[in-house]
Tab-separated table of C-alpha atoms in Angstrom:
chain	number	residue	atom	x	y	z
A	1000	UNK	CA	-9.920	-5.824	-5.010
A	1001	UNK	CA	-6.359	-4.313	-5.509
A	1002	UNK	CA	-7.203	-0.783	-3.696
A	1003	UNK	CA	-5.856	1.220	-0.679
A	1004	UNK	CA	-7.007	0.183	2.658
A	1005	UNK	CA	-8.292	-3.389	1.462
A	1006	UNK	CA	-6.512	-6.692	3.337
A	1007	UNK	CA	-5.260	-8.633	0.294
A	1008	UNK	CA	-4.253	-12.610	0.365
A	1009	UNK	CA	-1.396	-13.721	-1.878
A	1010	UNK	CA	-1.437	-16.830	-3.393
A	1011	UNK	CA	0.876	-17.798	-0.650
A	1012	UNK	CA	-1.384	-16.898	2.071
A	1013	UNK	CA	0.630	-13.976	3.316
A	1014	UNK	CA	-1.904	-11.236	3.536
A	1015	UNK	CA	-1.376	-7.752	3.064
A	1016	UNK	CA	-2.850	-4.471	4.255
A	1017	UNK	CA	-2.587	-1.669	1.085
A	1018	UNK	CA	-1.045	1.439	2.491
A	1019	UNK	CA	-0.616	3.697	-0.944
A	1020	UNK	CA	-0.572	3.563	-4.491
A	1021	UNK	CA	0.821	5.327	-7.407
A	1022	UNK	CA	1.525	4.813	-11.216
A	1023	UNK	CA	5.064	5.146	-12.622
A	1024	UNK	CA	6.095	4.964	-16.145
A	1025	UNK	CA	2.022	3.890	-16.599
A	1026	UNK	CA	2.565	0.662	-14.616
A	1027	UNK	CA	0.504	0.800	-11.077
A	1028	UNK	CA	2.555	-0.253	-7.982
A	1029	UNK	CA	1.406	-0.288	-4.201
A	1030	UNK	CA	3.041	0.145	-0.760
A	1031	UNK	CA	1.478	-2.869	1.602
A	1032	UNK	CA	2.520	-3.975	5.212
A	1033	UNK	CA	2.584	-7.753	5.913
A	1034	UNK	CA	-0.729	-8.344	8.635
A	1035	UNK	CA	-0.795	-11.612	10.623
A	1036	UNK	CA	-3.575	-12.864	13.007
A	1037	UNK	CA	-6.576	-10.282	13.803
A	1038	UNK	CA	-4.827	-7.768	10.796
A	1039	UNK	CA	-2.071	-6.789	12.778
A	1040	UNK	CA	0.726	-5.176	10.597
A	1041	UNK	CA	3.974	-6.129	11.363
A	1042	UNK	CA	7.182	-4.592	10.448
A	1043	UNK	CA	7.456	-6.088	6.752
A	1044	UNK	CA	6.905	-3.351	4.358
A	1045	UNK	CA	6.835	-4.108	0.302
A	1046	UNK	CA	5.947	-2.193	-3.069
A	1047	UNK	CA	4.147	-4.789	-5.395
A	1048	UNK	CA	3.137	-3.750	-9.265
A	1049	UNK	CA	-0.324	-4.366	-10.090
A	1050	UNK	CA	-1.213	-6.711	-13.031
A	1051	UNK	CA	-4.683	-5.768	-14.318
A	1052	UNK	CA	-5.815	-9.285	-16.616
A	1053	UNK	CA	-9.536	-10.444	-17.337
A	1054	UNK	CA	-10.022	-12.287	-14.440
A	1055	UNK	CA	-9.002	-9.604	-11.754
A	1056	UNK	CA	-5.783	-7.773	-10.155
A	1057	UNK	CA	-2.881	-9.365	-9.086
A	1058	UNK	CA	0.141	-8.497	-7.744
A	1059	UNK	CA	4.250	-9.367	-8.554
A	1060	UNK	CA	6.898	-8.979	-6.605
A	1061	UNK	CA	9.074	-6.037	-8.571
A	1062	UNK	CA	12.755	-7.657	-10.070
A	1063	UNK	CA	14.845	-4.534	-10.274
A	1064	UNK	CA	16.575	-3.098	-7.235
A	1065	UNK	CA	17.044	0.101	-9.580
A	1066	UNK	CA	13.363	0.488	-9.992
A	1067	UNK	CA	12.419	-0.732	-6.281
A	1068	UNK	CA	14.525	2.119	-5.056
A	1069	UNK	CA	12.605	4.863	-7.405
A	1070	UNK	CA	9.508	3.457	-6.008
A	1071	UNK	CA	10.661	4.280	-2.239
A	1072	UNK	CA	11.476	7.718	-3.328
A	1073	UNK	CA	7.800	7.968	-5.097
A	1074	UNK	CA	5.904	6.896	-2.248
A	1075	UNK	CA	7.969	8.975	0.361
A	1076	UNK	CA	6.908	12.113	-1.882
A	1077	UNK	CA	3.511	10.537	-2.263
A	1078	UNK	CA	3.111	10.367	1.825
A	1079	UNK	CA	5.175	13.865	2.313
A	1080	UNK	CA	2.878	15.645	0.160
A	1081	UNK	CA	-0.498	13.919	1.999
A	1082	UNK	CA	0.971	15.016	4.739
A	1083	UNK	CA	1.549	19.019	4.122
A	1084	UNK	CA	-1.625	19.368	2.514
A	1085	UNK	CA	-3.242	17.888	5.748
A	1086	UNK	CA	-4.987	14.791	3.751
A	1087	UNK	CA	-4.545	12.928	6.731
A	1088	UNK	CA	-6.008	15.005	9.262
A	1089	UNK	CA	-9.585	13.857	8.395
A	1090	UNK	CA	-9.114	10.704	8.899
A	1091	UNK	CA	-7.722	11.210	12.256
A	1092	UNK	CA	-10.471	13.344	12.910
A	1093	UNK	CA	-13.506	10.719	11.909
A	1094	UNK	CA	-11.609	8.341	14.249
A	1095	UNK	CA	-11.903	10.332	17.077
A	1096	UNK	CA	-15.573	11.633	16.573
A	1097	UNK	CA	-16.616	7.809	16.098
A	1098	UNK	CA	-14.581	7.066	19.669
A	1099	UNK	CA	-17.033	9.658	21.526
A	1100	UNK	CA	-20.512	8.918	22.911
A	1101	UNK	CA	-23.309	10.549	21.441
């Protein structure tokens, strides 16, 4: 399943952790870090589109610089903005609260 926080596996066996998603110009795109052995991301950072047919999600590589370089732009007001409003803190917060002993 094509959602945030899921480890997807391309058809070339290059798997991919989801980082963020948005929709622009009613097309939905994601931001994904390449993972290798035991899900560890490495530095390889891409923006797919998301192809919704019968059969499931998939995801293609995007053709246009132009439109790759709106996309950056999206998802660094997508982040900026989840960061000001303090979206992230809970997470951060669960994290630590599961690392303590009861």
């Amino acid at each position: 399943m094509i959602e945030v926080g899921n480890i997807v596996t391309l058809e070339n066996d290059q798997e991919y952790l989801l980082l963020e998603e948005l929709v622009h110009d009613a097309k939905k795109y994601v931001y994904a870090v390449r993972t290798i052995e035991n899900d560890t991301p490495t530095d390889e950072f891409i923006i797919y589109e998301v192809i919704s047919a019968e059969d499931g999600d998939y995801m293609k590589n995007i053709d246009s610089q132009e439109l790759y370089d709106e996309l950056i732009e999206e998802f660094k007001d997508v982040v900026a903005d989840k960061i000001l409003n303090g979206d992230f803190k809970d997470t951060f917060e669960e994290k630590d609260n599961e690392g303590e002993a009861s």
